[in-house]
Every structure is written in structure tokens, then in C-alpha cells.
Short mmCIF file of C-alpha atoms in Angstrom, two decimals:
data_model
loop_
_atom_site.label_atom_id
_atom_site.label_comp_id
_atom_site.label_asym_id
_atom_site.label_seq_id
_atom_site.Cartn_x
_atom_site.Cartn_y
_atom_site.Cartn_z
CA MET A 1 -18.72 12.77 -22.68
CA GLU A 2 -16.87 10.60 -20.22
CA HIS A 3 -13.47 9.20 -21.04
CA THR A 4 -10.57 7.67 -19.21
CA GLY A 5 -6.92 8.40 -19.80
CA SER A 6 -3.99 6.67 -18.14
CA MET A 7 -0.34 7.38 -17.74
CA LYS A 8 2.03 4.58 -16.76
CA VAL A 9 5.07 6.29 -15.34
CA PRO A 10 8.24 4.46 -16.44
CA ASP A 11 9.56 2.72 -13.31
CA GLY A 12 6.75 4.44 -11.46
CA LYS A 13 3.06 4.18 -10.86
CA LEU A 14 -0.12 4.11 -12.89
CA VAL A 15 -2.20 7.28 -12.84
CA THR A 16 -5.70 7.06 -14.34
CA VAL A 17 -7.97 10.02 -14.96
CA THR A 18 -11.66 9.67 -15.73
CA ALA A 19 -13.17 12.94 -16.95
CA THR A 20 -16.60 14.13 -18.01
CA TYR A 21 -16.44 17.14 -20.27
CA GLY A 22 -18.10 19.24 -22.93
CA ASP A 23 -16.46 22.58 -23.67
CA THR A 24 -15.13 22.53 -20.13
CA ILE A 25 -13.88 19.74 -17.89
CA GLU A 26 -16.88 19.04 -15.69
CA SER A 27 -15.66 16.34 -13.36
CA VAL A 28 -12.44 14.45 -12.79
CA THR A 29 -11.59 11.32 -10.82
CA ILE A 30 -7.96 10.39 -10.26
CA THR A 31 -7.17 6.76 -9.40
CA GLY A 32 -4.15 4.49 -9.49
CA ASP A 33 -1.47 2.73 -7.50
CA PHE A 34 0.43 5.91 -6.72
CA PHE A 35 1.19 7.44 -3.32
CA LEU A 36 0.10 10.89 -2.27
CA GLU A 37 0.67 12.82 0.95
CA PRO A 38 -1.60 13.92 2.42
CA PRO A 39 -4.16 11.48 0.98
CA ALA A 40 -6.89 14.14 1.01
CA ALA A 41 -4.93 16.03 -1.65
CA ARG A 42 -6.41 13.70 -4.27
CA GLU A 43 -9.73 15.56 -4.17
CA LYS A 44 -7.93 18.91 -4.22
CA LEU A 45 -6.08 17.87 -7.38
CA GLU A 46 -9.40 16.93 -8.96
CA ARG A 47 -10.96 20.28 -8.06
CA VAL A 48 -8.13 22.38 -9.60
CA ILE A 49 -8.49 20.50 -12.89
CA GLU A 50 -12.28 20.79 -13.03
CA GLY A 51 -13.84 23.84 -14.64
CA ARG A 52 -10.99 24.41 -17.07
CA PRO A 53 -11.67 24.57 -20.81
CA THR A 54 -11.30 21.28 -22.62
CA ALA A 55 -8.67 23.02 -24.79
CA VAL A 56 -6.46 23.60 -21.71
CA SER A 57 -2.79 23.08 -22.47
CA LYS A 58 -0.57 20.64 -20.65
CA PRO A 59 1.62 23.44 -19.15
CA GLU A 60 -1.53 25.14 -17.77
CA LEU A 61 -2.60 21.87 -16.20
CA VAL A 62 0.84 21.39 -14.66
CA ASP A 63 0.68 24.91 -13.19
CA ALA A 64 -2.77 24.21 -11.71
CA ILE A 65 -1.68 20.85 -10.27
CA GLU A 66 1.37 22.47 -8.68
CA THR A 67 -0.81 24.93 -6.75
CA VAL A 68 -1.99 22.02 -4.58
CA ASP A 69 0.11 21.55 -1.47
CA ALA A 70 0.87 17.85 -1.80
CA GLU A 71 3.71 15.43 -2.27
CA LEU A 72 3.20 13.33 -5.40
CA ILE A 73 5.03 10.02 -5.00
CA GLY A 74 5.66 7.71 -7.95
CA PHE A 75 4.34 10.24 -10.47
CA SER A 76 4.75 13.91 -11.33
CA ALA A 77 2.48 16.86 -12.08
CA ALA A 78 3.40 16.39 -15.75
CA ASP A 79 2.33 12.73 -15.61
CA LEU A 80 -1.03 13.68 -14.14
CA ALA A 81 -1.45 16.47 -16.73
CA GLU A 82 -0.67 13.96 -19.47
CA ALA A 83 -3.32 11.55 -18.14
CA VAL A 84 -5.86 14.43 -18.08
CA ARG A 85 -5.04 15.40 -21.66
CA GLU A 86 -5.33 11.81 -22.74
CA ALA A 87 -8.77 11.48 -21.12
CA ILE A 88 -10.12 14.58 -22.87
CA ASP A 89 -8.41 14.01 -26.22
CA ARG A 90 -10.21 10.77 -26.86
CA MET B 1 25.98 9.79 12.94
CA SER B 2 23.34 7.14 13.23
CA GLU B 3 20.86 6.71 10.40
CA PRO B 4 17.29 7.79 11.03
CA GLY B 5 15.06 4.80 11.52
CA ALA B 6 17.87 2.52 12.59
CA THR B 7 18.48 3.62 16.13
CA PRO B 8 17.49 1.22 18.90
CA ASP B 9 16.67 4.08 21.22
CA GLU B 10 12.92 3.63 21.38
CA ASN B 11 10.99 1.23 23.55
CA TRP B 12 9.60 -0.88 20.72
CA ARG B 13 6.66 -3.23 21.14
CA ILE B 14 6.74 -6.35 18.98
CA ILE B 15 3.30 -7.90 18.44
CA ASP B 16 3.38 -11.35 16.89
CA GLY B 17 -0.03 -12.93 17.38
CA GLY B 18 -3.74 -12.34 17.21
CA VAL B 19 -5.83 -13.64 14.31
CA HIS B 20 -8.17 -11.02 12.88
CA ASP B 21 -10.31 -10.60 9.81
CA GLU B 22 -9.17 -8.26 7.05
CA PRO B 23 -11.26 -5.20 8.03
CA THR B 24 -10.00 -5.43 11.63
CA HIS B 25 -6.37 -5.50 10.49
CA HIS B 26 -6.86 -2.31 8.47
CA ALA B 27 -8.73 -0.71 11.36
CA LEU B 28 -5.81 -1.62 13.64
CA ASP B 29 -3.44 0.18 11.26
CA ASP B 30 -5.69 3.23 11.39
CA VAL B 31 -6.10 3.20 15.18
CA LEU B 32 -2.44 2.52 15.99
CA ILE B 33 -1.07 5.20 13.67
CA ASP B 34 -3.53 7.64 15.30
CA ARG B 35 -2.36 6.63 18.78
CA LEU B 36 1.31 7.02 17.91
CA ASP B 37 0.64 10.34 16.17
CA ASP B 38 -1.09 11.54 19.35
CA GLY B 39 1.84 10.40 21.50
CA GLU B 40 -0.25 7.73 23.24
CA MET B 41 1.68 4.68 22.11
CA ALA B 42 5.21 3.31 21.91
CA PRO B 43 6.61 2.51 18.46
CA THR B 44 5.27 -0.87 17.44
CA ILE B 45 5.70 -3.60 14.85
CA ARG B 46 2.72 -5.89 14.37
CA PHE B 47 2.65 -9.13 12.37
CA TRP B 48 -0.70 -9.95 10.76
CA TYR B 49 -2.55 -13.27 11.01
CA ARG B 50 -5.60 -13.48 8.74
CA THR B 51 -8.82 -15.50 8.93
CA GLY B 52 -9.35 -15.89 5.19
CA PRO B 53 -8.27 -14.87 1.69
CA ALA B 54 -8.23 -11.13 1.14
CA VAL B 55 -7.35 -8.38 -1.28
CA PRO B 56 -5.97 -5.23 0.29
CA ILE B 57 -6.31 -2.56 -2.41
CA GLY B 58 -4.44 0.73 -2.52
CA ARG B 59 -6.18 3.77 -1.08
CA PHE B 60 -6.43 5.49 -4.46
CA GLN B 61 -7.26 2.51 -6.65
CA ALA B 62 -10.58 1.99 -8.41
CA TYR B 63 -12.17 -1.17 -7.00
CA ALA B 64 -13.59 -2.21 -10.38
CA ASP B 65 -10.20 -1.85 -12.08
CA GLU B 66 -8.39 -4.10 -9.64
CA VAL B 67 -10.71 -6.85 -8.51
CA ALA B 68 -12.42 -9.64 -10.45
CA ASP B 69 -15.70 -8.95 -8.67
CA GLU B 70 -17.55 -12.17 -9.49
CA TYR B 71 -14.63 -14.39 -8.48
CA VAL B 72 -14.18 -12.47 -5.26
CA ARG B 73 -17.87 -12.85 -4.35
CA ASP B 74 -17.97 -16.53 -5.26
CA HIS B 75 -14.92 -17.26 -3.11
CA ASP B 76 -15.68 -15.09 -0.09
CA ILE B 77 -12.56 -13.00 -0.55
CA ASP B 78 -12.53 -9.89 1.62
CA VAL B 79 -11.58 -6.79 -0.37
CA VAL B 80 -10.53 -3.93 1.89
CA ARG B 81 -9.20 -0.51 0.91
CA ARG B 82 -5.98 0.33 2.73
CA ILE B 83 -5.19 3.66 4.32
CA THR B 84 -1.96 3.62 2.27
CA GLY B 85 -1.47 4.12 -1.44
CA GLY B 86 0.13 1.58 -3.75
CA GLY B 87 -1.26 -1.45 -5.52
CA ALA B 88 -3.66 -4.30 -4.88
CA MET B 89 -2.37 -7.62 -3.71
CA TYR B 90 -3.80 -11.02 -3.00
CA ALA B 91 -3.25 -12.55 0.44
CA GLU B 92 -4.07 -15.92 1.95
CA PRO B 93 -3.63 -17.05 5.56
CA GLY B 94 -0.33 -18.88 5.93
CA ALA B 95 0.84 -17.97 2.44
CA VAL B 96 1.99 -14.39 2.92
CA ILE B 97 3.86 -12.49 5.60
CA THR B 98 2.41 -9.10 6.45
CA TYR B 99 3.60 -6.68 9.11
CA SER B 100 2.95 -3.06 10.00
CA ILE B 101 5.55 -0.79 11.55
CA TYR B 102 4.31 2.30 13.38
CA LEU B 103 7.21 4.60 14.07
CA PRO B 104 7.86 8.21 15.02
CA ARG B 105 8.13 10.57 12.09
CA ALA B 106 11.39 11.91 13.54
CA ALA B 107 12.92 8.46 13.07
CA VAL B 108 12.09 8.35 9.35
CA ALA B 109 14.01 10.02 6.53
CA ASP B 110 12.07 12.92 5.00
CA ASP B 111 13.09 11.74 1.56
CA ILE B 112 10.42 9.17 0.78
CA GLU B 113 12.43 7.03 -1.62
CA ARG B 114 15.20 6.82 0.93
CA SER B 115 12.80 6.03 3.78
CA TYR B 116 11.40 3.00 1.93
CA GLU B 117 14.93 1.74 1.35
CA ARG B 118 15.91 2.30 4.99
CA LEU B 119 12.78 0.69 6.45
CA ASN B 120 12.99 -2.35 4.17
CA ARG B 121 16.66 -2.94 4.86
CA TRP B 122 16.39 -5.04 8.03
CA ALA B 123 13.84 -7.32 6.36
CA ILE B 124 16.04 -7.71 3.31
CA ASP B 125 18.97 -8.53 5.60
CA ALA B 126 16.84 -11.21 7.27
CA LEU B 127 15.86 -12.76 3.94
CA ARG B 128 19.46 -12.71 2.73
CA ASP B 129 20.45 -14.41 5.95
CA LEU B 130 18.04 -17.21 5.04
CA GLY B 131 19.76 -17.56 1.68
CA LEU B 132 17.31 -15.57 -0.45
CA ALA B 133 19.10 -12.91 -2.51
CA ALA B 134 16.55 -10.17 -1.87
CA VAL B 135 17.10 -6.57 -2.89
CA HIS B 136 15.25 -3.31 -2.43
CA GLU B 137 13.72 -2.18 -5.70
CA PRO B 138 12.65 1.48 -5.71
CA LEU B 139 10.22 2.83 -4.96
CA ASN B 140 8.67 0.33 -2.63
CA ASP B 141 9.37 -3.28 -3.60
CA ILE B 142 11.35 -6.13 -2.11
CA ALA B 143 12.55 -8.16 -5.08
CA HIS B 144 14.67 -11.04 -6.26
CA GLU B 145 16.18 -11.29 -9.71
CA ASP B 146 13.33 -13.66 -10.63
CA GLY B 147 10.58 -11.23 -9.62
CA LYS B 148 8.83 -9.31 -6.90
CA ILE B 149 8.74 -10.84 -3.41
CA GLY B 150 6.72 -8.15 -1.74
CA GLY B 151 5.79 -4.52 -1.52
CA ALA B 152 5.75 -1.80 1.11
CA ALA B 153 3.40 1.14 1.51
CA GLN B 154 3.59 4.14 3.81
CA LEU B 155 1.32 6.73 5.30
CA ARG B 156 2.70 9.82 6.99
CA ARG B 157 1.08 11.76 9.81
CA SER B 158 2.48 14.82 11.60
CA ASN B 159 4.30 12.74 14.23
CA ALA B 160 4.07 9.18 12.96
CA VAL B 161 4.70 6.99 9.95
CA LEU B 162 3.04 3.70 9.05
CA HIS B 163 5.21 1.39 6.93
CA HIS B 164 3.55 -1.90 6.13
CA VAL B 165 4.81 -4.76 4.00
CA THR B 166 3.33 -7.88 2.48
CA MET B 167 5.62 -10.59 1.14
CA SER B 168 4.66 -13.77 -0.64
CA TYR B 169 5.72 -16.84 1.29
CA ALA B 170 3.90 -19.50 -0.75
CA LEU B 171 1.09 -17.66 -2.46
CA ASP B 172 -1.25 -19.52 -4.82
CA ILE B 173 -0.32 -17.56 -7.93
CA GLU B 174 -3.19 -18.96 -9.96
CA ALA B 175 -5.72 -17.83 -7.34
CA MET B 176 -3.99 -14.44 -7.31
CA LEU B 177 -4.37 -14.09 -11.07
CA ARG B 178 -8.05 -15.05 -10.88
CA THR B 179 -8.71 -12.60 -8.07
CA LEU B 180 -6.88 -9.56 -9.41
CA ARG B 181 -7.73 -8.16 -12.81
CA ILE B 182 -4.05 -8.23 -13.76
CA GLY B 183 -4.76 -11.87 -14.59
CA GLU B 184 -7.19 -10.90 -17.32
CA GLU B 185 -6.04 -10.37 -20.82
CA LYS B 186 -4.58 -6.90 -21.11
CA LEU B 187 -6.90 -4.47 -22.84
CA SER B 188 -3.99 -2.33 -23.90
CA ASP B 189 -0.42 -1.67 -22.90
CA LYS B 190 -1.66 1.23 -20.81
CA ALA B 191 -4.01 -0.97 -18.79
CA VAL B 192 -1.19 -2.67 -16.94
CA THR B 193 -0.62 -2.10 -13.25
CA SER B 194 2.46 -2.31 -11.11
CA ALA B 195 1.34 -5.65 -9.67
CA GLU B 196 1.81 -7.17 -13.10
CA LYS B 197 5.46 -7.87 -12.37
CA ARG B 198 6.14 -11.52 -11.81
CA VAL B 199 5.68 -12.62 -8.22
CA THR B 200 8.42 -14.61 -6.54
CA ARG B 201 7.75 -16.63 -3.39
CA ILE B 202 10.04 -17.00 -0.41
CA ALA B 203 9.28 -20.75 -0.13
CA ASP B 204 10.65 -21.31 -3.63
CA TYR B 205 14.12 -20.44 -2.33
CA VAL B 206 14.08 -21.06 1.39
CA THR B 207 13.50 -24.37 3.22
CA GLU B 208 12.45 -22.79 6.54
CA ASP B 209 8.72 -22.78 7.20
CA ARG B 210 6.81 -19.52 7.42
CA GLU B 211 6.97 -19.40 11.21
CA ALA B 212 10.76 -19.71 11.10
CA VAL B 213 10.96 -16.91 8.53
CA ILE B 214 8.86 -14.69 10.80
CA ASP B 215 11.15 -15.58 13.73
CA ARG B 216 14.19 -14.58 11.66
CA LEU B 217 12.48 -11.31 10.74
CA LYS B 218 11.73 -10.62 14.39
CA ASP B 219 15.33 -11.37 15.39
CA GLU B 220 16.66 -9.02 12.74
CA PHE B 221 14.16 -6.35 13.72
CA ARG B 222 15.15 -6.66 17.38
CA ALA B 223 18.84 -6.49 16.50
CA THR B 224 18.23 -3.31 14.50
CA TYR B 225 15.65 -1.47 16.60
CA GLY B 226 15.44 -3.30 19.91
CA GLY B 227 12.08 -4.10 21.44
CA GLU B 228 10.12 -6.49 23.61
CA GLU B 229 7.35 -8.89 22.68
CA GLY B 230 3.96 -7.51 23.65
CA SER B 231 0.35 -7.60 22.62
CA LEU B 232 -2.46 -5.25 21.71
CA THR B 233 -4.26 -3.64 24.62
CA ASP B 234 -7.95 -4.42 25.05
CA ASP B 235 -8.70 -0.79 24.28
CA GLU B 236 -6.71 -0.81 21.04
CA LEU B 237 -8.53 -3.92 19.86
CA THR B 238 -11.98 -2.71 20.94
CA THR B 239 -11.46 0.63 19.21
CA ALA B 240 -10.23 -1.11 16.05
CA LYS B 241 -13.19 -3.50 16.00
CA ARG B 242 -15.52 -0.52 16.21
CA ARG B 243 -13.69 1.26 13.44
CA ALA B 244 -13.80 -1.88 11.30
CA GLU B 245 -17.61 -1.74 11.57
CA THR B 246 -17.90 1.96 10.77
CA THR B 247 -15.31 2.10 8.00
CA PHE B 248 -13.32 -0.90 6.84
CA ARG B 249 -16.27 -3.29 6.56
CA THR B 250 -18.38 -0.81 4.59
CA ASP B 251 -18.83 -0.43 0.83
CA GLU B 252 -18.73 3.30 1.45
CA TRP B 253 -15.01 2.98 2.21
CA ASN B 254 -14.01 -0.11 0.27
CA LYS B 255 -15.84 0.83 -2.94
CA ARG B 256 -15.57 4.58 -2.68
CA LEU B 257 -13.49 4.60 -5.87
#
């Protein structure tokens, strides 16, 4: 299945996650009008989310996201985790 | 103590001239931030002059989510992915004011929210001087109580920061809404983007023409940072034109997301 989930951060940016998944999250694409330094961290964030079970909890996702050395600007790890959950809950 | 980013202690180059197409402008941003990062260039501010209507989209945005593809093709609108994050905007020659500031990282506050505020301040002062009650609206907008005037976006390198801004001078709002998918009926509340905020245009409040507004901006910039008028070197432009061909004119870059 492929689904998209979005999180509009209040007074912040839009973070959209498109995920393909079965029992595990197979692939993830993160898009939106956010800022991220360094820009190459976007792919790293995608890779740490991929491969996790579809039943992954939001706190586990936040922990995984926070292992990536990046500055998230206009959104938080929790916002991104929320967008992931929304994509795979649909 | 002086504020970072507001000290006129660098030998600034002010480039106000040179009409280029959209891919070349983005390539210039990429080349000049590289040169400054490598210590091969003085800090520079460059005003953009475009050849046609364009949509600069944010580095991380999905092309299909932002751009009304058929309208853009029918109207020869150049869509180019920026090297900075942030949102899509619509730009027309003569109707917007765009500039890029390339400055040493040491002159920029580490706190990103604060650095946007600091680097927008001189421009806001210039607009206020012209009688437009502009304010900085975090994270990255220049606003008026009636709506958004413009937006900034930054990219940070080890030794350099790019801070570029586009403001609406007299943008055709209807064309903007046809070009960007924010003009389409919202699919859901979650489908909104940051660009949805109402756009306010400088010319609705200020009688000076665009050239005079740019002159006022340059004066305020010079008063804040110093600097001399200059131009691009042949090498900078040649390198940028090459990079426009290999990157900023390709679907591989512009439609990569």
C-alpha cells in the first residue's frame, strides 16, 4: 500500500510523508516547505524510518529520527513522526 | 557588542544588474555560496532580474503538489527547484524584488530563528522608511498586517550562509493562484501550504516605482553593512551558466521530488 500523511505544524511548516508499506514500512519520501540543515539529511531521515514494523509507535519513531545528525527547522521530530503515523494509519 | 550580521567590517560587493533566466539565477546562488564557503569571494548581495515568469520551489517540495503543471507548460513558466528549503512562490519580471545575500557564517547568528530576524531587519527598515508598515514574522516572512509581503530562505555551509528573499512588488495575484496549486480548491484542511497566506504587494502601499524601492533597499543595506557596487566576474557567470545546464535546467533536479 502507498499512502500519504501530512502534518501542518501550527505557525510552522508542512511536512508530508508518502509511505509504501505492508507489515513493515518499505519506503518513505519526506516532502514539504520545511527547512533542514544539512539538506542531505532528508534522505537519512527517510532511511531510519524505513524497515520498521508498521505497528511502530510514535515514541520509537521520534527516537529513530533523533539519531540523525540534522537541524530540523520549522518542524520537530514529533511532527515528522506524526506524519509517518498518519501515512501508515490510513 | 555589535550584533552578528550587522557589522560593516567586510568588503561587501553589491550587484544590481544582469538579466538572467531562472535556472541561471539558481545556479548563481549555488556557485557564489560555494565560492564564499571556499574563501574565494567577498561577501556579496545580488539583486535578481528575470527574463520571464517563474516558480522557484523549495528544495524539499514535491513538484506535483505545488505547481499547476498544465498551466505552467501552457504559459512557459520556468519552474526551478531552489537550493534552499521553504515554499513555492510565483515571480514575474518587474513585479517582484528578489535578492540573494552571501555572507560569512561567522557573521550570522547560530540560532536560525534569530538569524532570519537579523538578516531581514535592514530590508524591513527600508520598507518602513518608504511608509510601508512591514514586520518580521517568524520564521522567515516579511509581513504587513494585511498579509505576507515576502519570504526569506537560507542555506548554511561550513563557512558561508545564503539568505535570499523574494518580495511582491506588484505581483499578478490571479496568475499566481493559477500557477501554484494553492489556488485550487483545498482537498482538505491538511492540504494547505504556508504560501496560502494572503499576499500583500508593496505597490499597494508605496508610490515609489520598483527601481526606487530597490535603490532604497540598497541604501539601507549599504548603511548597515557597507559595500561597493560591483558586478559578477566572467568566471562566476560562465561557471553558473554551465551549472544551470547540468543541474538547474534539468528535470532530474527540478522534478526530483
